[in-house]
Structure formats: structure tokens, C-alpha cells
Coordinates of C-alpha atoms in Angstrom, one line a residue:
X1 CA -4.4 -14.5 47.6
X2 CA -8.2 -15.1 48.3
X3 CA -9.7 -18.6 47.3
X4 CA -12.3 -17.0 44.9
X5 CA -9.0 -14.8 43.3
X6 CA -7.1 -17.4 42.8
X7 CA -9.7 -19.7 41.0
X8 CA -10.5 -17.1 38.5
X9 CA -6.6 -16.9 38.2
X10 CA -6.6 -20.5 37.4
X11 CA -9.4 -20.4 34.9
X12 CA -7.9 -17.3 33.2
X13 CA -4.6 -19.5 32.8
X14 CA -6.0 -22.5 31.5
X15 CA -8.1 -20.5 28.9
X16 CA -4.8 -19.1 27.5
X17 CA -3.7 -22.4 27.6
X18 CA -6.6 -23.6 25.5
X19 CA -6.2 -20.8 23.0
X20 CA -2.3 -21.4 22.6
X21 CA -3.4 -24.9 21.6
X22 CA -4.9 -24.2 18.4
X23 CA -7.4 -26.9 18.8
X24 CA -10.7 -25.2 18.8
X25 CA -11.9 -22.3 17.8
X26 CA -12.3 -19.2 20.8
X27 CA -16.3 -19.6 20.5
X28 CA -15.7 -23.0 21.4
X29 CA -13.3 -22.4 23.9
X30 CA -15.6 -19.9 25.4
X31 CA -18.8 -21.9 25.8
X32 CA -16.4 -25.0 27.8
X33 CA -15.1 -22.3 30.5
X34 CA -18.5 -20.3 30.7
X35 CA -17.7 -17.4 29.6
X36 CA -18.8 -14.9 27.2
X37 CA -16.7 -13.9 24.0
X38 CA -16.4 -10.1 24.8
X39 CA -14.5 -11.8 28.3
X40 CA -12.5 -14.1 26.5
X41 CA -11.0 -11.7 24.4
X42 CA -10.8 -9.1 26.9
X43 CA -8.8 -11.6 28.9
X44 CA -6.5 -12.2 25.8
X45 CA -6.2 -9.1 25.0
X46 CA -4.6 -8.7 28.1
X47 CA -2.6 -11.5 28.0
X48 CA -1.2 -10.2 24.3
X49 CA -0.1 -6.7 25.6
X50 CA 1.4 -7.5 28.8
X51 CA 2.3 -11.4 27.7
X52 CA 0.7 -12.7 31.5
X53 CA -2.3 -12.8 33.2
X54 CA -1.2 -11.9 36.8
X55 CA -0.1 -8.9 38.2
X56 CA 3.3 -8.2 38.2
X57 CA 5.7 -5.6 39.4
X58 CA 6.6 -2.2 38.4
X59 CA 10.7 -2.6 39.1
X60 CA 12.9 -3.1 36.8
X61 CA 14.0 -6.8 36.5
X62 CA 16.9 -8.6 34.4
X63 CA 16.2 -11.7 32.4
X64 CA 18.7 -14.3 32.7
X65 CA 20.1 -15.5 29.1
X66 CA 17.3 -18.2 28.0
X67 CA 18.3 -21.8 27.0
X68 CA 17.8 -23.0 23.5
X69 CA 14.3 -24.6 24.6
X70 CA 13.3 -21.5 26.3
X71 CA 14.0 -19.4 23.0
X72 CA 12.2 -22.0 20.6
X73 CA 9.0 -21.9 23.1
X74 CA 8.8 -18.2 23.4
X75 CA 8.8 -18.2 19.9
X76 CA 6.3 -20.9 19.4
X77 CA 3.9 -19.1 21.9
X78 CA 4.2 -15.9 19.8
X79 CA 3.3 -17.8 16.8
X80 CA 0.3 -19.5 18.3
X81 CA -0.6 -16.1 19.4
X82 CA -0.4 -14.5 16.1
X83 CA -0.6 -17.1 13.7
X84 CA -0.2 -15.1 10.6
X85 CA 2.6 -13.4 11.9
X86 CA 6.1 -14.3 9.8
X87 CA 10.0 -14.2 11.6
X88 CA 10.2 -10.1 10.9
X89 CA 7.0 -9.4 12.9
X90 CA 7.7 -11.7 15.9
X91 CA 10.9 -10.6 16.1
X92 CA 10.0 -6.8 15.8
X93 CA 6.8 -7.6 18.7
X94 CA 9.5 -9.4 20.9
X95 CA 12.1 -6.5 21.3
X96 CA 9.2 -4.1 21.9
X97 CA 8.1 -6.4 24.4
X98 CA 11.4 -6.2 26.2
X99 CA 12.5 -9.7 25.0
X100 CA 15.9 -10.5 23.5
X101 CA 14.8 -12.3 20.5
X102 CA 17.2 -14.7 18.3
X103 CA 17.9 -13.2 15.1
X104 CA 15.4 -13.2 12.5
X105 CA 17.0 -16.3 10.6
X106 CA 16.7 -18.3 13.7
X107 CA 13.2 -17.4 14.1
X108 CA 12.2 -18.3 10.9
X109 CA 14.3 -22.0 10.7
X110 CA 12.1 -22.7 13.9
X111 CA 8.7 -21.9 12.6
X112 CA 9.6 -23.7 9.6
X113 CA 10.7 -26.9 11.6
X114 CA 7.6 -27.3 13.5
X115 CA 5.8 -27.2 9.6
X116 CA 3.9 -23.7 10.5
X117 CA 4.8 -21.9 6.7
X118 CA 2.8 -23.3 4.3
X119 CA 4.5 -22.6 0.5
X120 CA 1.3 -20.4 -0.3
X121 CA 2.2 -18.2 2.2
X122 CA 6.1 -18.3 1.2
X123 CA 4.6 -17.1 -2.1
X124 CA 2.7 -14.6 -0.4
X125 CA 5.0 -12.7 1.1
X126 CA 8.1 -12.3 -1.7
X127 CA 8.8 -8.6 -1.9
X128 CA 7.6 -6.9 -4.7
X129 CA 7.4 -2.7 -5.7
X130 CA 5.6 -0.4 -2.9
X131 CA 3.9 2.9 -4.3
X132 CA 3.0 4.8 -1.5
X133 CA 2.4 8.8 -0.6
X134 CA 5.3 10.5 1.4
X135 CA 3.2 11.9 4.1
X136 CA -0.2 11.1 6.1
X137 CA -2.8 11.9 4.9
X138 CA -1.8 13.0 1.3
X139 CA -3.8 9.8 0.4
X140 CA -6.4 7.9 2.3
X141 CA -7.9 4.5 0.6
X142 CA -11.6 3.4 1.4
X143 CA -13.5 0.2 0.1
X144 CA -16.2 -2.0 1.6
X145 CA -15.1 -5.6 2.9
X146 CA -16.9 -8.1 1.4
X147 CA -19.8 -8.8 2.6
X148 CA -20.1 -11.6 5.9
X149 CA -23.2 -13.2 7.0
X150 CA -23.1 -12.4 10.8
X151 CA -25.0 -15.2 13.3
X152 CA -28.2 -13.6 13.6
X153 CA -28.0 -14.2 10.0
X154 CA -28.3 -10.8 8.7
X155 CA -25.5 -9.3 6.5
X156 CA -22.7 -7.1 7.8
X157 CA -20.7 -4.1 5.3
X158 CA -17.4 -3.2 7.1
X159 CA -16.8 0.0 5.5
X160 CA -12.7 0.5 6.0
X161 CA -10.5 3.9 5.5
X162 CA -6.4 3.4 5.3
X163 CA -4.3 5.9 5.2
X164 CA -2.0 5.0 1.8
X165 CA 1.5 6.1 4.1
X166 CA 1.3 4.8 7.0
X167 CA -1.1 2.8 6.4
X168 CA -2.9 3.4 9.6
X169 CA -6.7 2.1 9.7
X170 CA -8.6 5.1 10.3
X171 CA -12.0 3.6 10.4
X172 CA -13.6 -0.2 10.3
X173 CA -17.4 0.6 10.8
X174 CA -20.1 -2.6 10.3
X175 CA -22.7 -1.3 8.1
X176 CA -25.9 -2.9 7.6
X177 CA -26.0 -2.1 3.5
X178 CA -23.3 0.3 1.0
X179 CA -25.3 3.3 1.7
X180 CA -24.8 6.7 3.4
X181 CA -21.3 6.4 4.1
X182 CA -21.1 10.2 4.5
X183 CA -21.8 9.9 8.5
X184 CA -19.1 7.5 8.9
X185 CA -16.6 10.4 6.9
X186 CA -17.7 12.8 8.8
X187 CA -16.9 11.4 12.2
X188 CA -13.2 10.3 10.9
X189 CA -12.6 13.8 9.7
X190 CA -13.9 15.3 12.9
X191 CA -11.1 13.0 14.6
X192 CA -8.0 12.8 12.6
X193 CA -8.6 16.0 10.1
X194 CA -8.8 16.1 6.7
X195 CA -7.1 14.3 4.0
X196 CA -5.6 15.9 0.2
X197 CA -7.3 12.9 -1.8
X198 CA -9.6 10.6 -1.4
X199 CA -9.1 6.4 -3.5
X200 CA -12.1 4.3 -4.2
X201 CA -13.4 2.3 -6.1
X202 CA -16.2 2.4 -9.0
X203 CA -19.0 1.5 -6.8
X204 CA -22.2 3.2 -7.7
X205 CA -21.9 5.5 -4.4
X206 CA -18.5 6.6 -4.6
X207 CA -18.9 6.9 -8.6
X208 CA -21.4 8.5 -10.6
X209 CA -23.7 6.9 -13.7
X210 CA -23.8 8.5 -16.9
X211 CA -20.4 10.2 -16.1
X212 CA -21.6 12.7 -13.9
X213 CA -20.5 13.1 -10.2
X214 CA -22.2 11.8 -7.1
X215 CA -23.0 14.1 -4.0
X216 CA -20.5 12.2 -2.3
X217 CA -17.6 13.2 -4.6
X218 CA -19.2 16.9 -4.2
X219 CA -19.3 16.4 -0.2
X220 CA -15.5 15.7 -0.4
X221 CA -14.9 18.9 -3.1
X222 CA -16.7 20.9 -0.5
X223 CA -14.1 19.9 2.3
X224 CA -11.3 20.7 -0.5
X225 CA -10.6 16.7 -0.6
X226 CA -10.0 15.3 -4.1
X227 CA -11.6 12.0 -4.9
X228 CA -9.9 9.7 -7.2
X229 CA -11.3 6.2 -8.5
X230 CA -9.4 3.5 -8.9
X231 CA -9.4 1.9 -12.5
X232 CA -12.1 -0.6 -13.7
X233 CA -11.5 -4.0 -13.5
X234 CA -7.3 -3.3 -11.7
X235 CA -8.1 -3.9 -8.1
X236 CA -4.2 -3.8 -7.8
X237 CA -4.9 0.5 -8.0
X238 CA -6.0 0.0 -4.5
X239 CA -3.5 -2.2 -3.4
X240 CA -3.0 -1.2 -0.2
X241 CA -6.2 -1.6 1.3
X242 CA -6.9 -4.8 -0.3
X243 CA -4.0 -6.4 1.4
X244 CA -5.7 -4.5 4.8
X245 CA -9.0 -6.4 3.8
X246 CA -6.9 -9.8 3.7
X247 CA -5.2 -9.3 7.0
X248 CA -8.5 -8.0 8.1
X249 CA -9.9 -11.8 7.3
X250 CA -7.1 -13.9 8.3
X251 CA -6.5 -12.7 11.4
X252 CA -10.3 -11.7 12.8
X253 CA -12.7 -13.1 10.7
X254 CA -11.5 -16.8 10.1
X255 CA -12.0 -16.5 14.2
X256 CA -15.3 -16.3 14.4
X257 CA -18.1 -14.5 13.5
X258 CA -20.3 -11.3 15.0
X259 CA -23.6 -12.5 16.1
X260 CA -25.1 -8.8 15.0
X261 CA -23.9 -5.0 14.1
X262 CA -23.0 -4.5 17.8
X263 CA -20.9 -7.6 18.3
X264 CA -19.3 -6.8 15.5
X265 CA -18.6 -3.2 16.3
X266 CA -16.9 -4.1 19.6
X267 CA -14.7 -7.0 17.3
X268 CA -13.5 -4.7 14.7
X269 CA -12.8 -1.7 17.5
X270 CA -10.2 -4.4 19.0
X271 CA -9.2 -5.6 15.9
X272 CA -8.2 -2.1 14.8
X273 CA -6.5 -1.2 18.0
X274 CA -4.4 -4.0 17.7
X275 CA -3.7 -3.8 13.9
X276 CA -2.7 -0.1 14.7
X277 CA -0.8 -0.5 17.9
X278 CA 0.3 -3.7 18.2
X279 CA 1.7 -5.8 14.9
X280 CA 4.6 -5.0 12.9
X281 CA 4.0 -4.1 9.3
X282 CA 6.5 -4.7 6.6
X283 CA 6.2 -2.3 4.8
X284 CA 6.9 0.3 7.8
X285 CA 10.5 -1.6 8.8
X286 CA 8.7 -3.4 11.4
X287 CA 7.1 -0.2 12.7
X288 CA 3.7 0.2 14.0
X289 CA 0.8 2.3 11.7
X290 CA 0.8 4.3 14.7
X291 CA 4.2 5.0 15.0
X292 CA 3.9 6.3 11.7
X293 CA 1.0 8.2 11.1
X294 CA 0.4 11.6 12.2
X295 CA -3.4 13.5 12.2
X296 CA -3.8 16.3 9.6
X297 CA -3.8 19.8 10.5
X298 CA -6.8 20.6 8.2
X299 CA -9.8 20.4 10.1
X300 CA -13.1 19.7 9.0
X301 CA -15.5 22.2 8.2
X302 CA -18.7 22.2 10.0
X303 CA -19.9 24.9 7.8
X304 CA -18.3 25.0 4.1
X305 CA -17.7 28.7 3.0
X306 CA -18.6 30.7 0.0
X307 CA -16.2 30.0 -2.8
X308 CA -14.8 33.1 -4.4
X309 CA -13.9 32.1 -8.1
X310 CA -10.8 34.0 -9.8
X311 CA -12.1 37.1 -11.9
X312 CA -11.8 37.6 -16.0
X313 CA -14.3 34.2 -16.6
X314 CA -17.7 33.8 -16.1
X315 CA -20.3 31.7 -13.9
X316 CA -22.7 29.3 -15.8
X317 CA -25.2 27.9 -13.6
X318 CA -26.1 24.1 -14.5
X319 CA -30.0 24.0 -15.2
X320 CA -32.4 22.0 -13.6
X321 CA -31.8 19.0 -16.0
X322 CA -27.5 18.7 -15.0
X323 CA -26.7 20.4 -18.6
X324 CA -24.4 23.6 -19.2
X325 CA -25.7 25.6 -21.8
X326 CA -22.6 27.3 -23.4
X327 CA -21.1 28.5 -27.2
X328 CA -25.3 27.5 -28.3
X329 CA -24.3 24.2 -27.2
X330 CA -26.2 22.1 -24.3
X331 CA -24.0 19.5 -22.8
X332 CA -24.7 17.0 -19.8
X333 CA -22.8 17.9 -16.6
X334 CA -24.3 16.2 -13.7
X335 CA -27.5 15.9 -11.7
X336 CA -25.2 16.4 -8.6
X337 CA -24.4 20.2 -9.9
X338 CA -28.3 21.3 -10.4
X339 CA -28.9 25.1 -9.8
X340 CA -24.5 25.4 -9.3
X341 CA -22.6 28.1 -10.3
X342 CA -19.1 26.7 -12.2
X343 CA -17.1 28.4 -14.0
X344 CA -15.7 28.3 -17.6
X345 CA -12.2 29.0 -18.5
X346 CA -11.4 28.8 -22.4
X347 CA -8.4 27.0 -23.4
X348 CA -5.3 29.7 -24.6
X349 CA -4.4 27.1 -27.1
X350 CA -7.0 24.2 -28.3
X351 CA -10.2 24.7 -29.1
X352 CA -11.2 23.5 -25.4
X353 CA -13.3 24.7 -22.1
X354 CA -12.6 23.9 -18.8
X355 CA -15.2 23.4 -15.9
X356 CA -14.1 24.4 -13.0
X357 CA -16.3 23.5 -9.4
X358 CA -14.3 25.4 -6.2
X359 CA -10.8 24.5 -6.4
X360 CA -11.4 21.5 -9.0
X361 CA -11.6 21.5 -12.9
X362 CA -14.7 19.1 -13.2
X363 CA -14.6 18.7 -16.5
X364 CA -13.3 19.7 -20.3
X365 CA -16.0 20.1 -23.7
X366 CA -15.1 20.6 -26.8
X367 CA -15.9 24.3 -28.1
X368 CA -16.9 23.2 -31.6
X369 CA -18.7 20.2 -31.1
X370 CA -20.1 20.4 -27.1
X371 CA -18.7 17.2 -26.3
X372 CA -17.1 16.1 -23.5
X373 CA -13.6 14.6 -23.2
X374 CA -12.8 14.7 -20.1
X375 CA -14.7 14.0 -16.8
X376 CA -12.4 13.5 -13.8
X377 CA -11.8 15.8 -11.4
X378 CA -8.2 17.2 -10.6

């Protein structure tokens, strides 16, 4: 091996070494070896998918059986590795990894030995009720990450999308405010198809003011996508993707931080890979999200077609102002639906109409009174 090879060999080894050790933080680790932190996590990146730094060969190769020490410090060195990872996951990542891992009851007596489960997170991770969809893609969840100060001291919006199943992250995308989202959509339908419903939360672009609809919510009635809020004030509706957001900050975040909106692209685009590829989930029997999820086969539509709406009930077009004028009453609608064609379809058996926008009723009025009681699409 060359001189120069085998120094950068060394120095790649003693970084892991560094990193294993828990001591300092990678930043820190970086600056002492001179390196950048895109190279140090490139290099331990590597060294987490193929567990070394140096080459090695292609032919098949049997282990001998490890001693007890051996076990305990392959374990140990999986922990340091993934420190938020519990006995399930690092036994799951080991067999994948073409180890021959001790059970999962060993694992977890020799974390707990060496004091590396706190009781919070033995709290944490009790098992409790799962509600999920059956399929991909039936339900995807989006929500913005808190908000981070990044080191050029500007303020970063990850804007996340989960797919409720398998709970495969579709999309992490650092945004510089909560706005025009619809771009970021866009591309993720253009790459993994379209989903049957879509969960936020109340925000004020994902959710219209004075009960009317936003042209986001329209945007995703367009693509035949229905969007559902989760309830005010009962985060727990969105369960799923606040325990993403959680994992998200414990195993990234806590790190370090993204000096600016590029930095921090390039962190969450590993991040992601990882989270999808390489850790276990619980909730999937250990599986990967990407073993699980499979894309949608409804595409998006670059162009959205003319909707033809079922004869026997007329069109109303919503004036200028958002109201329908209908049974000489004038009722609010939404400034979304201006200059829109909907139609109304009386009620066979209350005294009800229903609004109906493409495949979605939009909303219900009362025929004697023109108020609404209902504003929700479905």
C-alpha cells in the first residue's frame, strides 16, 4: 500500500475511533483531524453500511463463533454507532449485516450493564395501540419541524411527508419560512405518485380562516387527493410523524447543526437515506420503511382535466365575494372557490344541501335557514 494510502487509512481509522468514543461532538472531531463535516460523515457513512473502512473482499468468508468479549464489544460499537438504537434494532441491523447476533435479551442485559438506558427512555418505548393505513400511500402525514436556528444564524423549516404505513419519509426539505409548500408536493408526487389522503395540521397554510378552504387544499382536490386536518389542540392525531420529528432530533440534530439551507439539505438527504434504508423500525417487525413501502401507481397530473359532474343537479358558480347564492339565500363558501362551478345536490331526506367540488362534497347548508353545518371535505 502507498505511504500517502496508508496515512489517510490511518486517519480515517482513528476518526472512527474518535466518534465511537462519544467524547466530543463530530464538529469537534472534525476541526482536530482537518477535515470538513460533509468528509466526516461521508467517511462514516461508510463505515456504517459496510461496518469498515478498508477495502475488503468480495468471497464469501465464514466467521468463527465470537467469544463472550467479542459479542459484548460488537454490541457496544453498534450502540455507540446508533445511540438511540434499543436491543430489537441492533439486533435486527446485525443479522442484516451478516452478523450472528445474541438474542435480543442478551443484547439488552449488556446495554443496560454498561448504564446506556436511561428510565426516560424505558418509559419511552412501552408498547402502546398503532393506528395505521393498510397500504402505502392510502395516508401520507406532513408537518413542519420545529423551527432550528442554523449557524449562519438564520432560521431553518424542515418541511417532512411520512407515509402513515410504512412509514417511509418521503420528503425532508429545509425551508427558509412555512410558505409555498406546493413546489416541494409537487416534486414528491412527480417521484413516488400520488397519495388517497392527505394529514396536517391546522396551520394557516394547510387550513383555511373563516372556514373556507385554502388553494392548497384545492391544489390536492385537483390531483383527486383528500386533505384531512388533524384535530385542534390533539397532536396525538398525527402521531406518527411526530414520533418521525423526535427521531428526526435525536438522532441528527442533537449532532450538530447546518451552517445554512444548503448544509442542511445535504444533512437531512443522508439523514433520510439512512432513516429509510438503514434502521429498524418497531413498528414494521424490525423491517426497514423501505422494505415496506411501495410507490403509488397514480401519477401526477401535469395538467388537471375538466371535471364532468353527474347529471339531474345543477352548477352554482361561487361569486366574486366566496358566497353561493341559492334557495334566496347567500351563504359564505370560500375565497379559494371564486368564479367555480360546484354543484348542489338536495338532501332525499333532511332539509339539507350538499356542495359538491370534483369528486369531494365541500360542504352542507341548511335549506331553511342558509347556514352552514358542515365544512370538511370528504
Amino acid at each position: 500500500m502507498p505511504w500517502q494510502e496508508r496515512q489517510v487509512k490511518v486517519l480515517r481509522e482513528e476518526f472512527i475511533r474518535a466518534v465511537l468514543a462519544g467524547q466530543q461532538s463530530l464538529s469537534a472531531i472534525c476541526r482536530d483531524y482537518g477535515i470538513s463535516r460533509k468528509t466526516g460523515y461521508k467517511w462514516l457513512e461508510r463505515f456504517r453500511e459496510e461496518g469498515q473502512l478498508e477495502e475488503h473482499s468480495r468471497e464469501p468468508h465464514q466467521q468463527p463463533t465470537k467469544t463472550r468479549a467479542e459479542v459484548e464489544d460488537l454490541v457496544l460499537k453498534t450502540r455507540n454507532l446508533y445511540p438511540c438504537w434499543g436491543a430489537r434494532k441492533i439486533e435486527s441491523y446485525l443479522q442484516r449485516t451478516g452478523e450472528n447476533p445474541p438474542s435480543y435479551g442478551t443484547i439488552h442485559r449488556i446495554i443496560k450493564q454498561h448504564d446506556l438506558i436511561t428510565q426516560e427512555a424505558s418509559q419511552k418505548s412501552r408498547p402502546f395501540v398503532r393506528i395505521e393505513r393498510e397500504t402505502s400511500n392510502e395516508l401520507w402525514q406532513t408537518d413542519f419541524k420545529g423551527e432550528f436556528l442554523m449557524g449562519n444564524a438564520s432560521w431553518c423549516y424542515p418541511l417532512t411527508i411520512l407515509d402513515d404505513h410504512a412509514r417511509f419519509s418521503l420528503r425532508i426539505e429545509p425551508k427558509p419560512n412555512q410558505q409555498n409548500v406546493k413546489s416541494s408536493f409537487i416534486d414528491t408526487f412527480r417521484e413516488y405518485g400520488l397519495p388517497s389522503a392527505l394529514l396536517s395540521d391546522n396551520g394557516p397554510y394547510f387550513a383555511g380562516c373563516r372556514g373556507g378552504y385554502t388553494q392548497f387544499e384545492r391544489f390536492l382536490m385537483d390531483q383527486d387527493i383528500l386533505p384531512i386536518h388533524g384535530r385542534v389542540y390533539h397532536p396525538q392525531t398525527q402521531g406518527k410523524i411526530e414520533r418521525f420529528h423526535r427521531t428526526l432530533k435525536q438522532e441528527l440534530l442533537l449532532a450538530g447543526i447546518p451552517y445554512d439551507l444548503v448544509e442542511a439539505d445535504d444533512f437531512f438527504s443522508r439523514w433520510r437515506k439512512y432513516y429509510n434504508e438503514v434502521r429498524p423500525h418497531a413498528a414494521l417487525n424490525n423491517r426497514t420503511p423501505a422494505q415496506c413501502y411501495q410507490p403509488s401507481t397514480r401519477p401526477f397530473m401535469e395538467q388537471v382535466p375538466k371535471f364532468e359532474y353527474p347529471t339531474g343537479f345543477r352548477l352554482y358558480k361561487v361569486n366574486n365575494m366566496g358566497y353561493l347564492r341559492f334557495n334566496h339565500h347567500q351563504s359564505y363558501l370560500s375565497d379559494t372557490f371564486i368564479n367555480t362551478y360546484v354543484q348542489l345536490v338536495p338532501d332525499e331526506w333532511k332539509d339539507i344541501v350538499h356542495v359538491h367540488y370534483r369528486n369531494f362534497e365541500i360542504a352542507q347548508y341548511n335549506l331553511i335557514t342558509g347556514e352552514r353545518i358542515m365544512r370538511r371535505p370528504r
